[in-house]
mmCIF file of C-alpha atoms in Angstrom:
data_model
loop_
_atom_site.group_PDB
_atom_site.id
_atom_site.type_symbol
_atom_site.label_atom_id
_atom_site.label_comp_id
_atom_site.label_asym_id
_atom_site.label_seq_id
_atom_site.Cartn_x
_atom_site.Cartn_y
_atom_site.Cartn_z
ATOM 1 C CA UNK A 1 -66.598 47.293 -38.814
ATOM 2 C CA UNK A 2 -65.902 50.018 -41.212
ATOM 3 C CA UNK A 3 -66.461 52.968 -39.039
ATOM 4 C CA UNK A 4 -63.405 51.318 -36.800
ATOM 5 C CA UNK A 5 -61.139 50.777 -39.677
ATOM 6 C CA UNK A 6 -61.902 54.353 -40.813
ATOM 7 C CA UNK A 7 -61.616 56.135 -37.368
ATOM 8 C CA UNK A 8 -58.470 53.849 -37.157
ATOM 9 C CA UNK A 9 -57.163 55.774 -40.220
ATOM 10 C CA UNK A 10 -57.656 59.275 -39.182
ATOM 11 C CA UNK A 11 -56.198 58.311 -35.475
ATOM 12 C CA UNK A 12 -55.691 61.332 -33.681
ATOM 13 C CA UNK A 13 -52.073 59.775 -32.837
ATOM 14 C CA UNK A 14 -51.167 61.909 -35.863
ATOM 15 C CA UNK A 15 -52.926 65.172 -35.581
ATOM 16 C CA UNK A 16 -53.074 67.788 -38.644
ATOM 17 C CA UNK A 17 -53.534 67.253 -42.515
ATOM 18 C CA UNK A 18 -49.527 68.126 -42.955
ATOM 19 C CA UNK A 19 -47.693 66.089 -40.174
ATOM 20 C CA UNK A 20 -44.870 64.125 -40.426
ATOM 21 C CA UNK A 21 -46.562 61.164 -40.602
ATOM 22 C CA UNK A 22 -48.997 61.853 -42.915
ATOM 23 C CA UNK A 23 -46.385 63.099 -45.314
ATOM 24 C CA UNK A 24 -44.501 59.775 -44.952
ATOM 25 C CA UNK A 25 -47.805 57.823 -45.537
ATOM 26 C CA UNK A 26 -48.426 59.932 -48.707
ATOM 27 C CA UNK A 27 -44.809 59.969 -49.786
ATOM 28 C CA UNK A 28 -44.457 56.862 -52.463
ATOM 29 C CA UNK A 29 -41.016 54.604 -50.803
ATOM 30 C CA UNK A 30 -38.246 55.124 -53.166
ATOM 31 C CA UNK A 31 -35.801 51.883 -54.263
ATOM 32 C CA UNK A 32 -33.797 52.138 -51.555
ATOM 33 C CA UNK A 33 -36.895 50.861 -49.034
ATOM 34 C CA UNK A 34 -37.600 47.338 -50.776
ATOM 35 C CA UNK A 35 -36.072 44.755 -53.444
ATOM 36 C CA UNK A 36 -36.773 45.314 -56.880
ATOM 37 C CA UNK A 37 -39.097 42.405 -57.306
ATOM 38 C CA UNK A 38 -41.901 44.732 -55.322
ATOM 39 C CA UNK A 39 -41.708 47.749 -57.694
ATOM 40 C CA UNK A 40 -44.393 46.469 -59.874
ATOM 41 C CA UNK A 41 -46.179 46.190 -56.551
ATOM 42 C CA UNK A 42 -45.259 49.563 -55.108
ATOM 43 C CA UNK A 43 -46.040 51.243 -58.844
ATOM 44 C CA UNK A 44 -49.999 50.133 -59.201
ATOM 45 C CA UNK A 45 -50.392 52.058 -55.620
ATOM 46 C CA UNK A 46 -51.911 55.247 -56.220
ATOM 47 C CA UNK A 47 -50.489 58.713 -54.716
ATOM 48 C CA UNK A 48 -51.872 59.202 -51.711
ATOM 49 C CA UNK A 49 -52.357 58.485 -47.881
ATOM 50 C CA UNK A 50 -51.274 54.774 -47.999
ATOM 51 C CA UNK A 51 -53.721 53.732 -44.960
ATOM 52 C CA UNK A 52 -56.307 55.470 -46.665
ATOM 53 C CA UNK A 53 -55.898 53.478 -49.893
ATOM 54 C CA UNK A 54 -55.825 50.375 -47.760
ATOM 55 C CA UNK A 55 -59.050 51.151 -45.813
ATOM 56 C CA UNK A 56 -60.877 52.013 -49.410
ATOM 57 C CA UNK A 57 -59.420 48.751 -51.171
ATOM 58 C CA UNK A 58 -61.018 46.736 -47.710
ATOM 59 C CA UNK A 59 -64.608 47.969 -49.075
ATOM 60 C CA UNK A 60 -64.069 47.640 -53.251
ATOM 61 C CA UNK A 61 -62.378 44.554 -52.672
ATOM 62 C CA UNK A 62 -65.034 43.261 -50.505
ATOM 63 C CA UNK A 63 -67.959 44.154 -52.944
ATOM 64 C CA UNK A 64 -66.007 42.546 -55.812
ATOM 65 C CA UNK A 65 -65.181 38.790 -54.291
ATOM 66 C CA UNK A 66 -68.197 38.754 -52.296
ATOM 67 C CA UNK A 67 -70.085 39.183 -56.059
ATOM 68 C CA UNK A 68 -68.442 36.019 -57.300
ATOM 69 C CA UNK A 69 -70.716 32.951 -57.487
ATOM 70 C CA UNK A 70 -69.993 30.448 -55.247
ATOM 71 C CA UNK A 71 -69.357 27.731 -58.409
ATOM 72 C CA UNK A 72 -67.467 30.249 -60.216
ATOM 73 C CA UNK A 73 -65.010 30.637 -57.415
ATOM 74 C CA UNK A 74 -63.362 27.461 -58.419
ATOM 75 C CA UNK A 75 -62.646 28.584 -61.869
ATOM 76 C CA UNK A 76 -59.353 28.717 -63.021
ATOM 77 C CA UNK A 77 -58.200 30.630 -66.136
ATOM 78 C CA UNK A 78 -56.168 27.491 -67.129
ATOM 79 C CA UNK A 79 -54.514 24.303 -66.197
ATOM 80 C CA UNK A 80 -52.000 24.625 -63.177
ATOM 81 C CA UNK A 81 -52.886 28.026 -62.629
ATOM 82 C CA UNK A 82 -54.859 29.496 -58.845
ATOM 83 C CA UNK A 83 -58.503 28.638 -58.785
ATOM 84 C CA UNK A 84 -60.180 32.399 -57.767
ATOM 85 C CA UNK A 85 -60.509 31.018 -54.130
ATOM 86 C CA UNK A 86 -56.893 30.091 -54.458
ATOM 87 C CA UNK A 87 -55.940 33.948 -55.260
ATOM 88 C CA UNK A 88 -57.999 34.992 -52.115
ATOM 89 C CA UNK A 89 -56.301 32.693 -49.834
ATOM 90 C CA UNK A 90 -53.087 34.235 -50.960
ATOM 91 C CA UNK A 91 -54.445 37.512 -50.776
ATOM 92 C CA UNK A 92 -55.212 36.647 -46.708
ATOM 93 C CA UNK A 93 -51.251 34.729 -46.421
ATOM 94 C CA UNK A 94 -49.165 37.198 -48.315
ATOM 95 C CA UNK A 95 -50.873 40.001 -46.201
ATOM 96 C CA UNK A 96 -50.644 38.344 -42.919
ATOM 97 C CA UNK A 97 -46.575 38.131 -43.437
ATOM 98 C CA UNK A 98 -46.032 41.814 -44.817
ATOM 99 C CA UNK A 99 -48.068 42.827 -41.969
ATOM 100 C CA UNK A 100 -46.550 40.433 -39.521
ATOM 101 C CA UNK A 101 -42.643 41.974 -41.002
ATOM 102 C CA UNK A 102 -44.287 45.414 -40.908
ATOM 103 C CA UNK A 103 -45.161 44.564 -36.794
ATOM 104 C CA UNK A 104 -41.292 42.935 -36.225
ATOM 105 C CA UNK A 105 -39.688 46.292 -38.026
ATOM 106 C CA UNK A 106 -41.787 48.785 -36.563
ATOM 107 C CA UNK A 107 -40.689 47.414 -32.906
ATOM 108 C CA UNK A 108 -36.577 47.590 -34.335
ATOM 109 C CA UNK A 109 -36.438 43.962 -34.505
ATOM 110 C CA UNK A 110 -33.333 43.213 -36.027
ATOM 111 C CA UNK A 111 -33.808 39.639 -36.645
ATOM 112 C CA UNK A 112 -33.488 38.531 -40.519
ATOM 113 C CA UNK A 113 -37.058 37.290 -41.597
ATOM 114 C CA UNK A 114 -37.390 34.244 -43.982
ATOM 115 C CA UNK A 115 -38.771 34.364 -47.261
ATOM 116 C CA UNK A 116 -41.973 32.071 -48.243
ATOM 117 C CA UNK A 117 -42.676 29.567 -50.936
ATOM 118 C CA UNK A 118 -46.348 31.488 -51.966
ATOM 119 C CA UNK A 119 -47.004 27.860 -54.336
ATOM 120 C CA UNK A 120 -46.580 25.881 -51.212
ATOM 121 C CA UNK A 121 -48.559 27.259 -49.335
ATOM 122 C CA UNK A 122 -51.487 27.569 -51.895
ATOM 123 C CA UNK A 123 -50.752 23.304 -51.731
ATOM 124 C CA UNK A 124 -50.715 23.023 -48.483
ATOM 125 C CA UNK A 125 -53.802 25.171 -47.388
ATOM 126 C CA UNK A 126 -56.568 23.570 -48.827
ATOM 127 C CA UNK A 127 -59.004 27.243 -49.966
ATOM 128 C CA UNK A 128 -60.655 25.279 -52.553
ATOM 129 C CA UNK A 129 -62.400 23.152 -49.731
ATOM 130 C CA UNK A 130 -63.974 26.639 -48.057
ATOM 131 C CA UNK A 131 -66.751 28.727 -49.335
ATOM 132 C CA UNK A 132 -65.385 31.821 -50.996
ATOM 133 C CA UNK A 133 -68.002 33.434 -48.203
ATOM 134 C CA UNK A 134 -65.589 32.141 -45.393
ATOM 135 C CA UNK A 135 -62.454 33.425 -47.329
ATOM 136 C CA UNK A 136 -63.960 37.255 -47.496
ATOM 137 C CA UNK A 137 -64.737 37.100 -44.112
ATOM 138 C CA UNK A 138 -61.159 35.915 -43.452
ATOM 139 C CA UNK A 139 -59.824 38.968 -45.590
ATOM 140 C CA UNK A 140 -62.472 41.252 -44.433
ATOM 141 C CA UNK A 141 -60.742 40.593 -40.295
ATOM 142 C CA UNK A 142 -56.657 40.436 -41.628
ATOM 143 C CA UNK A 143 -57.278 43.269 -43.449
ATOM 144 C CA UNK A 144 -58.883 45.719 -40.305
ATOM 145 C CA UNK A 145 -56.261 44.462 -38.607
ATOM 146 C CA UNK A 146 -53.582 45.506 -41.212
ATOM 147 C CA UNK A 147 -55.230 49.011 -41.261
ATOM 148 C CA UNK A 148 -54.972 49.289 -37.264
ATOM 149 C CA UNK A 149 -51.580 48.072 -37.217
ATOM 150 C CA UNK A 150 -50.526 50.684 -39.892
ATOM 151 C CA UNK A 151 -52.743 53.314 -38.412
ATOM 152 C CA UNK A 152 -50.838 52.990 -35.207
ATOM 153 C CA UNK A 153 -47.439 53.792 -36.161
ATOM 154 C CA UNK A 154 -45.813 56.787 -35.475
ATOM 155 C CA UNK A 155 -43.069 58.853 -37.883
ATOM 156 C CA UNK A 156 -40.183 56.693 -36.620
ATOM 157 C CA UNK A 157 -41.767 53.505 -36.827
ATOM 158 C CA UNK A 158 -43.069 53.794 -40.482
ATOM 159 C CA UNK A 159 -39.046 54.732 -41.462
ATOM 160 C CA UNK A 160 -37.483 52.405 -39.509
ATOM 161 C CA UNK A 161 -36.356 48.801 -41.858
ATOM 162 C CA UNK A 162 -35.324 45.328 -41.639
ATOM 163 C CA UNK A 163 -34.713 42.594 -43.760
ATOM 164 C CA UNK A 164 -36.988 39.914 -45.355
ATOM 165 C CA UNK A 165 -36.000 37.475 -48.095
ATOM 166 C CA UNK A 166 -32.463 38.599 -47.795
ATOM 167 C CA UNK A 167 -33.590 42.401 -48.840
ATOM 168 C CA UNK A 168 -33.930 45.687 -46.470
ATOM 169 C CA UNK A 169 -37.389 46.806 -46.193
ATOM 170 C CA UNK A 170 -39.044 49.807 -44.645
ATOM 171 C CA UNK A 171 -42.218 49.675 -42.932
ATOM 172 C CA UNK A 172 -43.533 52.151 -45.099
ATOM 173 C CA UNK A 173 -42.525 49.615 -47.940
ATOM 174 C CA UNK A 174 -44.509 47.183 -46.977
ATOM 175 C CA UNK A 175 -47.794 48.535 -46.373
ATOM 176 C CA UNK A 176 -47.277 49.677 -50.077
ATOM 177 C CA UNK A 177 -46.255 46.394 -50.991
ATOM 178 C CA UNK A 178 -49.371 45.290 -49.191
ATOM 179 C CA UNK A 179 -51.879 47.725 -51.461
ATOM 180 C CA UNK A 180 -50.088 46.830 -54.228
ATOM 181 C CA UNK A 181 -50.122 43.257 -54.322
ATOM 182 C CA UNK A 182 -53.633 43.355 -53.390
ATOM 183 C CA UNK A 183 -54.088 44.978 -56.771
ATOM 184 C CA UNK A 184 -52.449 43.429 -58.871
ATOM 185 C CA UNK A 185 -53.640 40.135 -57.777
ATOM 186 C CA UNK A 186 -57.818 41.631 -58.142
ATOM 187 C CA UNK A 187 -56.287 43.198 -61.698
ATOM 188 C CA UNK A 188 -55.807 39.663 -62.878
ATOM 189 C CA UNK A 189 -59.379 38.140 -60.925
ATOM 190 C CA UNK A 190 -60.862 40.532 -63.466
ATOM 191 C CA UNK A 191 -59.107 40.320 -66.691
ATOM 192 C CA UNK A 192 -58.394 36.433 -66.496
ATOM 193 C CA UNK A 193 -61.329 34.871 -64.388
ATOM 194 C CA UNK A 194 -64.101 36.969 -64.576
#
């Protein structure tokens, strides 16, 4: 489990504290790399190695939703808005796609990737009928898979882009994106749920 994601980080596919790769996974993606919409996303990311921060959100995240009362996971901070099992299932979709447009870029596929309807797929999934237990696990797997995936890219493949939603977007981009959304989105568990 943990030991894999974390050996996964520190792959020996990029030897040395100073490689190239490891300065592009601590180098923060400038505007150029992803549409403006993410920025809040890319902005809540701390400084630092970017798989690393991924592998040590997998763990606090964890601990946090696995904390949450059963009952309580249903909660919603008003009318219309995401019940807290809601967010998680979001969590798991929104970081299967950046992950799965991550994949497509990294390999130079130039094909144009759609954009999703996040709403409609909250209606359409049906989280509220699953324990929040079965939900963490479900984050717990997409996320070792996310830190594998970005793990095993080399210098070229974390630069190279593509476009989503009508808007270029590097690799590195998105596994920012993918830290960052995760944050915001547990930022808001705890200030408006919990």
């Amino acid at each position: 489990g943990q030991a894999l994601t974390r050996r996964a980080s520190m792959s020996s596919h990029h030897p040395g504290p100073m490689s190239h790769v490891h300065v592009i996974r601590t180098t923060r993606p400038d505007a150029t790399e992803y549409a403006p919409y993410y920025a809040g996303y890319v902005g809540h990311v701390p400084t630092a190695d970017v798989v690393e921060t991924l592998t040590t959100q997998h763990d606090t995240t964890l601990a946090f939703l696995r904390s949450i009362d059963e009952e309580k996971s249903l909660a919603r901070y008003a009318p219309g808005k995401w019940s807290i099992r809601e967010v998680v299932g979001h969590l798991i979709d929104a970081e299967r796609i950046f992950t799965y447009r991550a994949l497509r870029f990294a390999r130079a596929d130039e094909t144009a990737l759609a954009s999703f309807d996040e709403n409609a797929y909250i209606t359409s999934a049906s989280f509220d009928d699953r324990a929040l237990a079965s939900l963490c696990d479900e984050f717990e797997a997409v996320r070792r898979a996310s830190v594998l995936l970005f793990a095993s890219l080399n210098a070229t493949e974390w630069l190279r882009r593509g476009v989503a939603s009508n808007n270029v977007m590097s690799v590195r981009a998105l596994a920012w994106v993918t830290a960052g959304h995760e944050l915001h989105h547990v930022g808001i568990l705890k200030t408006r749920y919990l």
